[in-house]
Amino acid sequence: QVQLVESGGGLVQPGGSLKLSCAASGFIFSWYPMSWYRQAPGKERELVATISTTGASTNYADSVKGRFTISRDNAKNTVYLQMYNLNPEDTAVYYCYVFRAHVGYWGKGTLVTVSS
């Protein structure tokens, strides 16, 4: 019954900002690192960012370093992705992900479109 539900996607102009949320349930959220992936049309899914259980450590894809920030609120069972200075290459479906008990779980995704 692990569930990951993303929200916050939408249409934004180049240079704009968006904040995505992922609400988690069905497992002890604070025990697991969380990740954001994205997939653009016709391209492979790629890892965007990962955050450790406490939030003390984060990792980012080179393409988003300095522009995106991953964070988490363990009391709310929620992980966030704050995105700044968006460009059209950031257009993709963004997915929340957790690896638990030897199984990976995905949300259904939220679409981010960056366009003039």
CSV table of C-alpha atoms in Angstrom, one decimal:
chain,number,residue,atom,x,y,z
A,1,GLN,CA,0.0,0.0,0.0
A,2,VAL,CA,2.9,2.3,-0.6
A,3,GLN,CA,1.6,5.5,-2.3
A,4,LEU,CA,3.4,8.5,-3.8
A,5,VAL,CA,1.2,11.4,-5.0
A,6,GLU,CA,2.9,14.3,-6.8
A,7,SER,CA,1.4,17.7,-7.3
A,8,GLY,CA,2.4,21.2,-8.3
A,9,GLY,CA,3.1,20.8,-11.9
A,10,GLY,CA,1.8,23.2,-14.6
A,11,LEU,CA,2.7,25.7,-17.3
A,12,VAL,CA,5.4,28.2,-16.6
A,13,GLN,CA,7.4,30.7,-18.7
A,14,PRO,CA,11.2,30.4,-19.2
A,15,GLY,CA,12.9,31.9,-16.2
A,16,GLY,CA,10.0,31.1,-13.9
A,17,SER,CA,9.7,28.9,-10.8
A,18,LEU,CA,7.6,26.1,-9.6
A,19,LYS,CA,7.5,24.0,-6.4
A,20,LEU,CA,6.5,20.3,-6.6
A,21,SER,CA,5.3,18.2,-3.7
A,22,CYS,CA,5.1,14.5,-3.2
A,23,ALA,CA,2.8,13.1,-0.5
A,24,ALA,CA,3.9,9.7,0.8
A,25,SER,CA,1.9,7.0,2.7
A,26,GLY,CA,2.0,3.3,3.4
A,27,PHE,CA,5.5,3.2,4.9
A,28,ILE,CA,7.6,4.9,7.5
A,29,PHE,CA,8.7,7.9,5.5
A,30,SER,CA,11.6,9.0,7.7
A,31,TRP,CA,13.4,5.7,7.3
A,32,TYR,CA,14.1,6.1,3.5
A,33,PRO,CA,15.9,8.4,1.1
A,34,MET,CA,13.6,10.0,-1.5
A,35,SER,CA,14.2,10.9,-5.1
A,36,TRP,CA,12.8,12.9,-7.9
A,37,TYR,CA,13.1,11.7,-11.5
A,38,ARG,CA,11.8,13.2,-14.7
A,39,GLN,CA,11.1,12.0,-18.2
A,40,ALA,CA,10.7,14.2,-21.3
A,41,PRO,CA,8.8,13.0,-24.4
A,42,GLY,CA,10.9,10.5,-26.3
A,43,LYS,CA,13.7,10.5,-23.8
A,44,GLU,CA,14.8,8.1,-21.0
A,45,ARG,CA,13.8,8.8,-17.4
A,46,GLU,CA,16.6,10.5,-15.5
A,47,LEU,CA,17.4,11.0,-11.9
A,48,VAL,CA,17.0,14.7,-10.9
A,49,ALA,CA,17.7,14.8,-7.1
A,50,THR,CA,17.9,12.6,-4.0
A,51,ILE,CA,17.7,13.5,-0.4
A,52,SER,CA,18.8,11.4,2.7
A,53,THR,CA,16.5,10.4,5.5
A,54,THR,CA,17.1,13.5,7.6
A,55,GLY,CA,17.7,15.9,4.8
A,56,ALA,CA,21.3,16.4,5.8
A,57,SER,CA,22.6,15.1,2.4
A,58,THR,CA,21.4,15.9,-1.1
A,59,ASN,CA,22.5,15.0,-4.7
A,60,TYR,CA,21.6,16.6,-8.0
A,61,ALA,CA,21.9,16.0,-11.7
A,62,ASP,CA,24.5,18.3,-13.2
A,63,SER,CA,21.7,19.8,-15.4
A,64,VAL,CA,19.8,21.2,-12.4
A,65,LYS,CA,22.6,22.0,-9.9
A,66,GLY,CA,22.2,25.5,-8.6
A,67,ARG,CA,18.6,25.8,-9.9
A,68,PHE,CA,16.7,23.1,-8.1
A,69,THR,CA,16.5,22.3,-4.4
A,70,ILE,CA,15.1,19.1,-2.9
A,71,SER,CA,13.8,19.1,0.7
A,72,ARG,CA,11.6,17.0,3.0
A,73,ASP,CA,9.3,17.4,5.9
A,74,ASN,CA,9.2,14.1,7.8
A,75,ALA,CA,6.4,15.3,10.1
A,76,LYS,CA,4.2,15.8,7.0
A,77,ASN,CA,5.5,12.7,5.0
A,78,THR,CA,6.3,15.0,2.1
A,79,VAL,CA,9.2,15.6,-0.2
A,80,TYR,CA,9.5,18.8,-2.3
A,81,LEU,CA,11.4,20.0,-5.4
A,82,GLN,CA,11.8,23.7,-5.6
A,83,MET,CA,12.7,24.7,-9.2
A,84,TYR,CA,14.1,28.1,-10.2
A,85,ASN,CA,15.1,29.7,-13.5
A,86,LEU,CA,13.3,27.0,-15.5
A,87,ASN,CA,14.1,26.6,-19.2
A,88,PRO,CA,12.3,24.6,-21.9
A,89,GLU,CA,14.7,21.6,-21.4
A,90,ASP,CA,13.1,21.2,-18.0
A,91,THR,CA,9.8,20.3,-19.6
A,92,ALA,CA,9.0,16.7,-18.5
A,93,VAL,CA,6.8,14.6,-16.3
A,94,TYR,CA,8.3,14.6,-12.8
A,95,TYR,CA,8.1,11.5,-10.7
A,96,CYS,CA,8.6,10.8,-7.0
A,97,TYR,CA,10.5,7.6,-6.1
A,98,VAL,CA,11.3,5.5,-3.1
A,99,PHE,CA,13.3,2.2,-2.7
A,100,ARG,CA,11.8,0.1,0.1
A,101,ALA,CA,12.2,-3.6,1.0
A,102,HIS,CA,14.0,-4.4,-2.3
A,103,VAL,CA,11.3,-2.8,-4.3
A,104,GLY,CA,11.1,0.6,-6.0
A,105,TYR,CA,7.9,2.6,-6.0
A,106,TRP,CA,6.8,5.4,-8.3
A,107,GLY,CA,4.2,8.1,-8.2
A,108,LYS,CA,2.1,8.6,-11.3
A,109,GLY,CA,3.9,11.9,-12.1
A,110,THR,CA,3.1,15.6,-12.5
A,111,LEU,CA,3.7,17.4,-15.8
A,112,VAL,CA,5.9,20.5,-15.9
A,113,THR,CA,5.8,22.5,-19.2
A,114,VAL,CA,8.2,25.4,-19.7
A,115,SER,CA,7.2,27.5,-22.7
A,116,SER,CA,6.7,31.1,-23.8
